[in-house]
A tleap script that builds the chain and sets N, CA, C and O, in Angstrom:
source leaprc.protein.ff14SB
mol = sequence {
  NMET LYS LYS ILE LEU PRO TYR LEU ILE LEU
  LEU LEU CYS ALA LEU LEU LEU TRP ASP MET
  LEU PHE THR PHE GLY ASP ALA SER PHE HIE
  ILE ASP GLY GLU GLU PHE ASP GLY PRO LEU
  GLY ALA MET LEU GLY ILE LEU LEU ALA SER
  GLY GLY THR LEU ILE GLY VAL LEU VAL ALA
  VAL VAL VAL ALA VAL VAL LEU ALA VAL VAL
  PHE ALA GLY VAL GLY ILE ALA VAL LEU GLY
  ALA LEU CYS ILE ALA GLY ILE ALA VAL VAL
  ALA ALA ILE VAL PRO PHE LEU LEU PRO LEU
  LEU LEU PRO LEU ALA LEU ILE LEU TYR ARG
  GLN ALA ALA ARG ALA SER ALA ARG CARG
}
set mol.1.N position { 21.078 -19.047 37.345 }
set mol.1.CA position { 20.459 -18.781 36.061 }
set mol.1.C position { 21.086 -19.629 34.965 }
set mol.1.O position { 20.402 -20.060 34.037 }
set mol.2.N position { 22.413 -19.872 35.077 }
set mol.2.CA position { 23.081 -20.660 34.056 }
set mol.2.C position { 22.621 -22.114 34.069 }
set mol.2.O position { 22.631 -22.776 33.031 }
set mol.3.N position { 22.218 -22.616 35.233 }
set mol.3.CA position { 21.757 -23.999 35.302 }
set mol.3.C position { 20.325 -24.140 34.784 }
set mol.3.O position { 19.938 -25.210 34.313 }
set mol.4.N position { 19.558 -23.091 34.865 }
set mol.4.CA position { 18.161 -23.134 34.437 }
set mol.4.C position { 18.033 -22.892 32.942 }
set mol.4.O position { 17.086 -23.375 32.322 }
set mol.5.N position { 18.964 -22.156 32.350 }
set mol.5.CA position { 18.864 -21.751 30.955 }
set mol.5.C position { 18.746 -22.924 29.976 }
set mol.5.O position { 17.894 -22.856 29.090 }
set mol.6.N position { 19.545 -23.998 30.076 }
set mol.6.CA position { 19.355 -25.107 29.125 }
set mol.6.C position { 17.978 -25.759 29.230 }
set mol.6.O position { 17.387 -26.137 28.218 }
set mol.7.N position { 17.467 -25.890 30.464 }
set mol.7.CA position { 16.138 -26.489 30.633 }
set mol.7.C position { 15.051 -25.580 30.062 }
set mol.7.O position { 14.070 -26.056 29.490 }
set mol.8.N position { 15.232 -24.279 30.219 }
set mol.8.CA position { 14.272 -23.327 29.674 }
set mol.8.C position { 14.263 -23.375 28.144 }
set mol.8.O position { 13.199 -23.351 27.526 }
set mol.9.N position { 15.445 -23.441 27.540 }
set mol.9.CA position { 15.525 -23.534 26.081 }
set mol.9.C position { 14.913 -24.840 25.597 }
set mol.9.O position { 14.200 -24.855 24.593 }
set mol.10.N position { 15.186 -25.942 26.303 }
set mol.10.CA position { 14.608 -27.233 25.939 }
set mol.10.C position { 13.088 -27.200 26.064 }
set mol.10.O position { 12.391 -27.764 25.221 }
set mol.11.N position { 12.574 -26.560 27.085 }
set mol.11.CA position { 11.127 -26.440 27.255 }
set mol.11.C position { 10.509 -25.629 26.125 }
set mol.11.O position { 9.463 -26.004 25.595 }
set mol.12.N position { 11.143 -24.518 25.751 }
set mol.12.CA position { 10.607 -23.699 24.660 }
set mol.12.C position { 10.630 -24.451 23.333 }
set mol.12.O position { 9.697 -24.343 22.538 }
set mol.13.N position { 11.706 -25.218 23.092 }
set mol.13.CA position { 11.756 -26.022 21.864 }
set mol.13.C position { 10.680 -27.107 21.873 }
set mol.13.O position { 10.071 -27.382 20.839 }
set mol.14.N position { 10.443 -27.721 23.022 }
set mol.14.CA position { 9.403 -28.741 23.125 }
set mol.14.C position { 8.019 -28.133 22.889 }
set mol.14.O position { 7.182 -28.736 22.216 }
set mol.15.N position { 7.777 -26.937 23.444 }
set mol.15.CA position { 6.494 -26.270 23.205 }
set mol.15.C position { 6.310 -25.900 21.733 }
set mol.15.O position { 5.205 -26.002 21.199 }
set mol.16.N position { 7.385 -25.474 21.082 }
set mol.16.CA position { 7.317 -25.159 19.661 }
set mol.16.C position { 7.033 -26.404 18.844 }
set mol.16.O position { 6.223 -26.369 17.917 }
set mol.17.N position { 7.697 -27.511 19.180 }
set mol.17.CA position { 7.456 -28.771 18.478 }
set mol.17.C position { 6.028 -29.257 18.717 }
set mol.17.O position { 5.371 -29.727 17.788 }
set mol.18.N position { 5.552 -29.150 19.935 }
set mol.18.CA position { 4.173 -29.537 20.251 }
set mol.18.C position { 3.189 -28.715 19.430 }
set mol.18.O position { 2.231 -29.259 18.881 }
set mol.19.N position { 3.415 -27.421 19.344 }
set mol.19.CA position { 2.526 -26.548 18.576 }
set mol.19.C position { 2.560 -26.890 17.095 }
set mol.19.O position { 1.517 -26.891 16.441 }
set mol.20.N position { 3.744 -27.180 16.553 }
set mol.20.CA position { 3.860 -27.460 15.121 }
set mol.20.C position { 3.267 -28.820 14.759 }
set mol.20.O position { 2.658 -28.956 13.698 }
set mol.21.N position { 3.430 -29.821 15.610 }
set mol.21.CA position { 3.005 -31.167 15.249 }
set mol.21.C position { 1.553 -31.478 15.596 }
set mol.21.O position { 0.917 -32.267 14.897 }
set mol.22.N position { 1.020 -30.888 16.643 }
set mol.22.CA position { -0.296 -31.297 17.108 }
set mol.22.C position { -1.378 -30.266 16.857 }
set mol.22.O position { -2.471 -30.394 17.409 }
set mol.23.N position { -1.129 -29.280 16.073 }
set mol.23.CA position { -2.180 -28.361 15.628 }
set mol.23.C position { -2.268 -28.477 14.112 }
set mol.23.O position { -1.853 -27.584 13.374 }
set mol.24.N position { -2.826 -29.617 13.664 }
set mol.24.CA position { -2.843 -29.939 12.233 }
set mol.24.C position { -3.652 -28.944 11.424 }
set mol.24.O position { -3.301 -28.660 10.279 }
set mol.25.N position { -4.708 -28.414 11.980 }
set mol.25.CA position { -5.543 -27.501 11.224 }
set mol.25.C position { -4.863 -26.170 10.956 }
set mol.25.O position { -5.140 -25.518 9.949 }
set mol.26.N position { -3.991 -25.775 11.837 }
set mol.26.CA position { -3.352 -24.475 11.704 }
set mol.26.C position { -2.076 -24.517 10.870 }
set mol.26.O position { -1.671 -23.497 10.313 }
set mol.27.N position { -1.439 -25.680 10.777 }
set mol.27.CA position { -0.159 -25.765 10.090 }
set mol.27.C position { -0.387 -25.966 8.594 }
set mol.27.O position { -0.823 -27.034 8.167 }
set mol.28.N position { -0.096 -24.956 7.815 }
set mol.28.CA position { -0.128 -25.086 6.358 }
set mol.28.C position { 1.067 -24.353 5.790 }
set mol.28.O position { 1.519 -23.342 6.328 }
set mol.29.N position { 1.569 -24.888 4.682 }
set mol.29.CA position { 2.800 -24.389 4.118 }
set mol.29.C position { 2.639 -24.343 2.611 }
set mol.29.O position { 2.129 -25.293 2.017 }
set mol.30.N position { 3.063 -23.258 1.982 }
set mol.30.CA position { 2.901 -23.084 0.544 }
set mol.30.C position { 4.269 -23.089 -0.137 }
set mol.30.O position { 5.172 -22.338 0.235 }
set mol.31.N position { 4.399 -23.965 -1.156 }
set mol.31.CA position { 5.600 -23.998 -1.996 }
set mol.31.C position { 5.137 -23.979 -3.444 }
set mol.31.O position { 4.454 -24.904 -3.885 }
set mol.32.N position { 5.494 -22.955 -4.182 }
set mol.32.CA position { 5.145 -22.797 -5.598 }
set mol.32.C position { 3.649 -22.973 -5.849 }
set mol.32.O position { 3.250 -23.609 -6.826 }
set mol.33.N position { 2.852 -22.430 -4.999 }
set mol.33.CA position { 1.414 -22.469 -5.195 }
set mol.33.C position { 0.748 -23.717 -4.648 }
set mol.33.O position { -0.480 -23.771 -4.593 }
set mol.34.N position { 1.507 -24.716 -4.243 }
set mol.34.CA position { 0.919 -25.916 -3.650 }
set mol.34.C position { 0.861 -25.746 -2.141 }
set mol.34.O position { 1.781 -25.209 -1.524 }
set mol.35.N position { -0.240 -26.212 -1.557 }
set mol.35.CA position { -0.419 -26.077 -0.125 }
set mol.35.C position { -0.181 -27.413 0.546 }
set mol.35.O position { -0.779 -28.425 0.182 }
set mol.36.N position { 0.691 -27.403 1.519 }
set mol.36.CA position { 0.947 -28.586 2.323 }
set mol.36.C position { 0.427 -28.298 3.722 }
set mol.36.O position { 0.797 -27.304 4.347 }
set mol.37.N position { -0.440 -29.190 4.203 }
set mol.37.CA position { -0.950 -29.016 5.556 }
set mol.37.C position { -0.892 -30.336 6.288 }
set mol.37.O position { -0.522 -31.361 5.714 }
set mol.38.N position { -1.253 -30.310 7.539 }
set mol.38.CA position { -1.200 -31.516 8.347 }
set mol.38.C position { 0.233 -31.821 8.756 }
set mol.38.O position { 1.055 -30.913 8.878 }
set mol.39.N position { 0.531 -33.098 8.969 }
set mol.39.CA position { 1.877 -33.467 9.434 }
set mol.39.C position { 2.977 -33.116 8.422 }
set mol.39.O position { 4.083 -32.739 8.810 }
set mol.40.N position { 2.667 -33.240 7.123 }
set mol.40.CA position { 3.663 -32.916 6.110 }
set mol.40.C position { 3.980 -31.417 6.132 }
set mol.40.O position { 5.144 -31.031 6.016 }
set mol.41.N position { 2.973 -30.586 6.278 }
set mol.41.CA position { 3.192 -29.141 6.371 }
set mol.41.C position { 3.971 -28.777 7.619 }
set mol.41.O position { 4.840 -27.906 7.585 }
set mol.42.N position { 3.658 -29.445 8.724 }
set mol.42.CA position { 4.386 -29.181 9.964 }
set mol.42.C position { 5.845 -29.591 9.822 }
set mol.42.O position { 6.750 -28.879 10.257 }
set mol.43.N position { 6.061 -30.770 9.197 }
set mol.43.CA position { 7.428 -31.244 9.020 }
set mol.43.C position { 8.219 -30.298 8.104 }
set mol.43.O position { 9.366 -29.964 8.399 }
set mol.44.N position { 7.609 -29.870 7.002 }
set mol.44.CA position { 8.287 -28.944 6.099 }
set mol.44.C position { 8.522 -27.593 6.774 }
set mol.44.O position { 9.570 -26.975 6.583 }
set mol.45.N position { 7.558 -27.142 7.555 }
set mol.45.CA position { 7.725 -25.882 8.273 }
set mol.45.C position { 8.890 -25.933 9.244 }
set mol.45.O position { 9.689 -24.999 9.314 }
set mol.46.N position { 8.987 -27.041 10.006 }
set mol.46.CA position { 10.099 -27.191 10.949 }
set mol.46.C position { 11.419 -27.295 10.208 }
set mol.46.O position { 12.409 -26.680 10.605 }
set mol.47.N position { 11.440 -28.076 9.126 }
set mol.47.CA position { 12.674 -28.273 8.369 }
set mol.47.C position { 13.178 -26.967 7.760 }
set mol.47.O position { 14.356 -26.635 7.890 }
set mol.48.N position { 12.300 -26.232 7.102 }
set mol.48.CA position { 12.720 -25.007 6.438 }
set mol.48.C position { 12.989 -23.874 7.441 }
set mol.48.O position { 13.862 -23.037 7.210 }
set mol.49.N position { 12.253 -23.847 8.534 }
set mol.49.CA position { 12.523 -22.832 9.556 }
set mol.49.C position { 13.870 -23.086 10.217 }
set mol.49.O position { 14.619 -22.145 10.481 }
set mol.50.N position { 14.182 -24.340 10.483 }
set mol.50.CA position { 15.491 -24.634 11.075 }
set mol.50.C position { 16.607 -24.353 10.080 }
set mol.50.O position { 17.687 -23.910 10.471 }
set mol.51.N position { 16.361 -24.604 8.800 }
set mol.51.CA position { 17.357 -24.256 7.782 }
set mol.51.C position { 17.579 -22.758 7.721 }
set mol.51.O position { 18.716 -22.301 7.601 }
set mol.52.N position { 16.508 -21.992 7.801 }
set mol.52.CA position { 16.637 -20.538 7.821 }
set mol.52.C position { 17.363 -20.049 9.065 }
set mol.52.O position { 18.139 -19.096 9.004 }
set mol.53.N position { 17.111 -20.697 10.181 }
set mol.53.CA position { 17.806 -20.337 11.414 }
set mol.53.C position { 19.293 -20.633 11.301 }
set mol.53.O position { 20.118 -19.826 11.728 }
set mol.54.N position { 19.644 -21.783 10.729 }
set mol.54.CA position { 21.057 -22.111 10.551 }
set mol.54.C position { 21.742 -21.128 9.611 }
set mol.54.O position { 22.883 -20.734 9.853 }
set mol.55.N position { 21.059 -20.727 8.543 }
set mol.55.CA position { 21.618 -19.742 7.628 }
set mol.55.C position { 21.797 -18.404 8.353 }
set mol.55.O position { 22.813 -17.734 8.170 }
set mol.56.N position { 20.824 -18.017 9.170 }
set mol.56.CA position { 20.937 -16.779 9.937 }
set mol.56.C position { 22.105 -16.801 10.903 }
set mol.56.O position { 22.814 -15.804 11.039 }
set mol.57.N position { 22.317 -17.932 11.582 }
set mol.57.CA position { 23.441 -18.063 12.510 }
set mol.57.C position { 24.759 -17.986 11.748 }
set mol.57.O position { 25.699 -17.332 12.199 }
set mol.58.N position { 24.835 -18.649 10.596 }
set mol.58.CA position { 26.048 -18.606 9.781 }
set mol.58.C position { 26.352 -17.188 9.314 }
set mol.58.O position { 27.504 -16.754 9.346 }
set mol.59.N position { 25.325 -16.466 8.881 }
set mol.59.CA position { 25.513 -15.080 8.444 }
set mol.59.C position { 25.980 -14.213 9.615 }
set mol.59.O position { 26.859 -13.368 9.447 }
set mol.60.N position { 25.396 -14.417 10.796 }
set mol.60.CA position { 25.810 -13.636 11.970 }
set mol.60.C position { 27.266 -13.906 12.331 }
set mol.60.O position { 27.984 -12.980 12.707 }
set mol.61.N position { 27.717 -15.155 12.225 }
set mol.61.CA position { 29.111 -15.490 12.529 }
set mol.61.C position { 30.049 -14.840 11.507 }
set mol.61.O position { 31.088 -14.291 11.875 }
set mol.62.N position { 29.681 -14.903 10.229 }
set mol.62.CA position { 30.523 -14.291 9.200 }
set mol.62.C position { 30.603 -12.779 9.398 }
set mol.62.O position { 31.677 -12.191 9.275 }
set mol.63.N position { 29.471 -12.153 9.703 }
set mol.63.CA position { 29.467 -10.707 9.941 }
set mol.63.C position { 30.320 -10.363 11.155 }
set mol.63.O position { 31.035 -9.361 11.140 }
set mol.64.N position { 30.256 -11.176 12.205 }
set mol.64.CA position { 31.072 -10.926 13.395 }
set mol.64.C position { 32.556 -11.023 13.076 }
set mol.64.O position { 33.347 -10.208 13.552 }
set mol.65.N position { 32.940 -12.013 12.273 }
set mol.65.CA position { 34.351 -12.156 11.897 }
set mol.65.C position { 34.803 -10.972 11.049 }
set mol.65.O position { 35.883 -10.422 11.265 }
set mol.66.N position { 33.974 -10.583 10.086 }
set mol.66.CA position { 34.333 -9.455 9.225 }
set mol.66.C position { 34.455 -8.168 10.045 }
set mol.66.O position { 35.387 -7.389 9.845 }
set mol.67.N position { 33.520 -7.947 10.961 }
set mol.67.CA position { 33.593 -6.749 11.791 }
set mol.67.C position { 34.818 -6.767 12.705 }
set mol.67.O position { 35.434 -5.727 12.936 }
set mol.68.N position { 35.174 -7.942 13.225 }
set mol.68.CA position { 36.370 -8.034 14.063 }
set mol.68.C position { 37.611 -7.676 13.260 }
set mol.68.O position { 38.491 -6.970 13.753 }
set mol.69.N position { 37.686 -8.161 12.022 }
set mol.69.CA position { 38.843 -7.841 11.183 }
set mol.69.C position { 38.853 -6.354 10.827 }
set mol.69.O position { 39.899 -5.706 10.875 }
set mol.70.N position { 37.681 -5.817 10.470 }
set mol.70.CA position { 37.609 -4.406 10.095 }
set mol.70.C position { 37.951 -3.516 11.280 }
set mol.70.O position { 38.722 -2.567 11.140 }
set mol.71.N position { 37.386 -3.812 12.448 }
set mol.71.CA position { 37.660 -2.981 13.611 }
set mol.71.C position { 39.108 -3.126 14.066 }
set mol.71.O position { 39.689 -2.170 14.580 }
set mol.72.N position { 39.701 -4.308 13.885 }
set mol.72.CA position { 41.118 -4.458 14.212 }
set mol.72.C position { 41.954 -3.598 13.276 }
set mol.72.O position { 42.908 -2.953 13.712 }
set mol.73.N position { 41.604 -3.585 11.992 }
set mol.73.CA position { 42.319 -2.731 11.045 }
set mol.73.C position { 42.141 -1.263 11.367 }
set mol.73.O position { 43.090 -0.483 11.289 }
set mol.74.N position { 40.923 -0.887 11.730 }
set mol.74.CA position { 40.671 0.502 12.115 }
set mol.74.C position { 41.436 0.834 13.386 }
set mol.74.O position { 41.964 1.938 13.519 }
set mol.75.N position { 41.502 -0.105 14.320 }
set mol.75.CA position { 42.248 0.121 15.553 }
set mol.75.C position { 43.728 0.322 15.290 }
set mol.75.O position { 44.363 1.172 15.916 }
set mol.76.N position { 44.283 -0.454 14.366 }
set mol.76.CA position { 45.698 -0.275 14.022 }
set mol.76.C position { 45.907 1.080 13.367 }
set mol.76.O position { 46.891 1.760 13.656 }
set mol.77.N position { 44.988 1.481 12.484 }
set mol.77.CA position { 45.110 2.792 11.833 }
set mol.77.C position { 45.003 3.918 12.861 }
set mol.77.O position { 45.751 4.893 12.790 }
set mol.78.N position { 44.080 3.789 13.812 }
set mol.78.CA position { 43.928 4.810 14.850 }
set mol.78.C position { 45.178 4.854 15.734 }
set mol.78.O position { 45.642 5.934 16.101 }
set mol.79.N position { 45.721 3.680 16.074 }
set mol.79.CA position { 46.934 3.636 16.888 }
set mol.79.C position { 48.105 4.277 16.150 }
set mol.79.O position { 48.887 5.011 16.753 }
set mol.80.N position { 48.233 4.009 14.863 }
set mol.80.CA position { 49.285 4.651 14.064 }
set mol.80.C position { 49.102 6.156 14.005 }
set mol.80.O position { 50.070 6.909 14.110 }
set mol.81.N position { 47.855 6.598 13.835 }
set mol.81.CA position { 47.594 8.049 13.798 }
set mol.81.C position { 47.925 8.693 15.141 }
set mol.81.O position { 48.461 9.801 15.180 }
set mol.82.N position { 47.613 8.012 16.239 }
set mol.82.CA position { 47.953 8.550 17.561 }
set mol.82.C position { 49.465 8.624 17.763 }
set mol.82.O position { 49.965 9.574 18.365 }
set mol.83.N position { 50.192 7.628 17.264 }
set mol.83.CA position { 51.658 7.667 17.364 }
set mol.83.C position { 52.231 8.835 16.567 }
set mol.83.O position { 53.112 9.552 17.041 }
set mol.84.N position { 51.723 9.015 15.360 }
set mol.84.CA position { 52.197 10.136 14.538 }
set mol.84.C position { 51.851 11.464 15.210 }
set mol.84.O position { 52.663 12.389 15.208 }
set mol.85.N position { 50.651 11.564 15.783 }
set mol.85.CA position { 50.268 12.793 16.472 }
set mol.85.C position { 51.160 13.028 17.701 }
set mol.85.O position { 51.543 14.163 17.981 }
set mol.86.N position { 51.486 11.962 18.425 }
set mol.86.CA position { 52.375 12.089 19.580 }
set mol.86.C position { 53.762 12.549 19.179 }
set mol.86.O position { 54.361 13.387 19.854 }
set mol.87.N position { 54.281 12.005 18.078 }
set mol.87.CA position { 55.592 12.439 17.594 }
set mol.87.C position { 55.538 13.905 17.184 }
set mol.87.O position { 56.473 14.659 17.452 }
set mol.88.N position { 54.451 14.314 16.539 }
set mol.88.CA position { 54.318 15.719 16.138 }
set mol.88.C position { 54.246 16.631 17.366 }
set mol.88.O position { 54.838 17.710 17.365 }
set mol.89.N position { 53.542 16.218 18.392 }
set mol.89.CA position { 53.443 17.037 19.609 }
set mol.89.C position { 54.800 17.128 20.294 }
set mol.89.O position { 55.200 18.201 20.745 }
set mol.90.N position { 55.510 16.007 20.372 }
set mol.90.CA position { 56.837 16.029 20.993 }
set mol.90.C position { 57.784 16.900 20.178 }
set mol.90.O position { 58.561 17.666 20.746 }
set mol.91.N position { 57.727 16.793 18.857 }
set mol.91.CA position { 58.590 17.622 18.009 }
set mol.91.C position { 58.273 19.110 18.185 }
set mol.91.O position { 59.164 19.953 18.089 }
set mol.92.N position { 57.014 19.424 18.441 }
set mol.92.CA position { 56.639 20.824 18.643 }
set mol.92.C position { 57.046 21.326 20.026 }
set mol.92.O position { 57.324 22.514 20.192 }
set mol.93.N position { 57.085 20.448 21.010 }
set mol.93.CA position { 57.371 20.870 22.378 }
set mol.93.C position { 58.861 20.908 22.669 }
set mol.93.O position { 59.293 21.701 23.505 }
set mol.94.N position { 59.664 20.076 22.009 }
set mol.94.CA position { 61.092 19.978 22.323 }
set mol.94.C position { 61.822 21.327 22.247 }
set mol.94.O position { 62.606 21.625 23.149 }
set mol.95.N position { 61.604 22.149 21.226 }
set mol.95.CA position { 62.327 23.436 21.238 }
set mol.95.C position { 61.989 24.302 22.457 }
set mol.95.O position { 62.837 25.060 22.927 }
set mol.96.N position { 60.786 24.200 22.960 }
set mol.96.CA position { 60.417 24.980 24.140 }
set mol.96.C position { 61.012 24.389 25.410 }
set mol.96.O position { 61.184 25.102 26.399 }
set mol.97.N position { 61.327 23.097 25.399 }
set mol.97.CA position { 61.922 22.444 26.562 }
set mol.97.C position { 63.442 22.534 26.569 }
set mol.97.O position { 64.084 22.155 27.549 }
set mol.98.N position { 64.017 23.033 25.482 }
set mol.98.CA position { 65.469 23.106 25.397 }
set mol.98.C position { 66.095 23.915 26.537 }
set mol.98.O position { 67.116 23.481 27.071 }
set mol.99.N position { 65.547 25.057 26.939 }
set mol.99.CA position { 66.144 25.765 28.090 }
set mol.99.C position { 66.089 24.957 29.378 }
set mol.99.O position { 66.937 25.139 30.251 }
set mol.100.N position { 65.118 24.077 29.513 }
set mol.100.CA position { 65.067 23.228 30.702 }
set mol.100.C position { 66.022 22.050 30.585 }
set mol.100.O position { 66.533 21.567 31.595 }
set mol.101.N position { 66.268 21.585 29.373 }
set mol.101.CA position { 67.135 20.434 29.189 }
set mol.101.C position { 68.618 20.791 29.272 }
set mol.101.O position { 69.429 19.930 29.614 }
set mol.102.N position { 68.994 22.027 28.972 }
set mol.102.CA position { 70.406 22.415 29.026 }
set mol.102.C position { 70.989 22.305 30.441 }
set mol.102.O position { 72.074 21.744 30.591 }
set mol.103.N position { 70.325 22.812 31.481 }
set mol.103.CA position { 70.889 22.610 32.835 }
set mol.103.C position { 70.934 21.137 33.237 }
set mol.103.O position { 71.868 20.706 33.914 }
set mol.104.N position { 69.951 20.382 32.833 }
set mol.104.CA position { 69.959 18.954 33.135 }
set mol.104.C position { 71.132 18.263 32.449 }
set mol.104.O position { 71.790 17.411 33.047 }
set mol.105.N position { 71.396 18.628 31.196 }
set mol.105.CA position { 72.531 18.053 30.477 }
set mol.105.C position { 73.839 18.451 31.139 }
set mol.105.O position { 74.765 17.644 31.214 }
set mol.106.N position { 73.927 19.676 31.615 }
set mol.106.CA position { 75.140 20.137 32.295 }
set mol.106.C position { 75.385 19.364 33.594 }
set mol.106.O position { 76.516 18.982 33.893 }
set mol.107.N position { 74.327 19.142 34.352 }
set mol.107.CA position { 74.439 18.374 35.600 }
set mol.107.C position { 74.880 16.944 35.302 }
set mol.107.O position { 75.760 16.415 35.982 }
set mol.108.N position { 74.280 16.316 34.295 }
set mol.108.CA position { 74.651 14.950 33.943 }
set mol.108.C position { 76.094 14.886 33.444 }
set mol.108.O position { 76.803 13.920 33.727 }
set mol.109.N position { 76.535 15.907 32.706 }
set mol.109.CA position { 77.921 15.944 32.201 }
set mol.109.C position { 78.911 16.048 33.361 }
set mol.109.O position { 79.940 15.373 33.353 }
set mol.110.N position { 78.616 16.879 34.349 }
set mol.110.CA position { 79.512 17.041 35.500 }
set mol.110.C position { 79.608 15.752 36.318 }
set mol.110.O position { 80.683 15.382 36.790 }
set mol.111.N position { 78.451 15.065 36.478 }
set mol.111.CA position { 78.463 13.814 37.232 }
set mol.111.C position { 79.295 12.759 36.490 }
set mol.111.O position { 80.051 12.007 37.104 }
set mol.112.N position { 79.145 12.719 35.177 }
set mol.112.CA position { 79.928 11.763 34.389 }
set mol.112.C position { 81.409 12.088 34.457 }
set mol.112.O position { 82.238 11.181 34.539 }
set mol.113.N position { 81.758 13.384 34.426 }
set mol.113.CA position { 83.173 13.787 34.502 }
set mol.113.C position { 83.757 13.432 35.866 }
set mol.113.O position { 84.901 12.983 35.943 }
set mol.114.N position { 82.993 13.624 36.949 }
set mol.114.CA position { 83.474 13.275 38.292 }
set mol.114.C position { 83.662 11.771 38.433 }
set mol.114.O position { 84.623 11.310 39.049 }
set mol.115.N position { 82.715 10.995 37.844 }
set mol.115.CA position { 82.819 9.538 37.935 }
set mol.115.C position { 84.020 9.028 37.168 }
set mol.115.O position { 84.669 8.077 37.604 }
set mol.116.N position { 84.330 9.638 36.036 }
set mol.116.CA position { 85.494 9.194 35.269 }
set mol.116.C position { 86.803 9.650 35.915 }
set mol.116.O position { 87.828 8.987 35.754 }
set mol.117.N position { 86.786 10.783 36.653 }
set mol.117.CA position { 87.986 11.279 37.338 }
set mol.117.C position { 88.320 10.405 38.536 }
set mol.117.O position { 89.491 10.275 38.893 }
set mol.118.N position { 87.323 9.806 39.161 }
set mol.118.CA position { 87.552 8.933 40.318 }
set mol.118.C position { 88.228 7.639 39.913 }
set mol.118.O position { 88.897 7.014 40.736 }
set mol.119.N position { 88.074 7.229 38.689 }
set mol.119.CA position { 88.641 5.945 38.254 }
set mol.119.C position { 90.055 6.080 38.022 }
set mol.119.O position { 90.715 5.110 37.650 }
savepdb mol mol.pdb
quit
């Protein structure tokens, strides 16, 4: 599909150009009340449509950059809020874990005392 896609896009652009240039009766363009038709209207239509497309692409790129920055900022704020919430949960749980930590501290103290006595 990736190899066919450029040829497909080129074909669609060629069909669009064929339609704009060789249907003189249908191509008309209005600027400030003046009507341009024929090859001049087709040329102006292609020129201004491509300009509008370029402006649209530029706007889409700017919006994508702004959204990336905004979402990155929101992500940092969410990560900070999660860290604060985690600290609050740990602070709330530690007093309840103290009876479990006292025997562990005693075991670690005895092992350290035995290791220092061996030296």
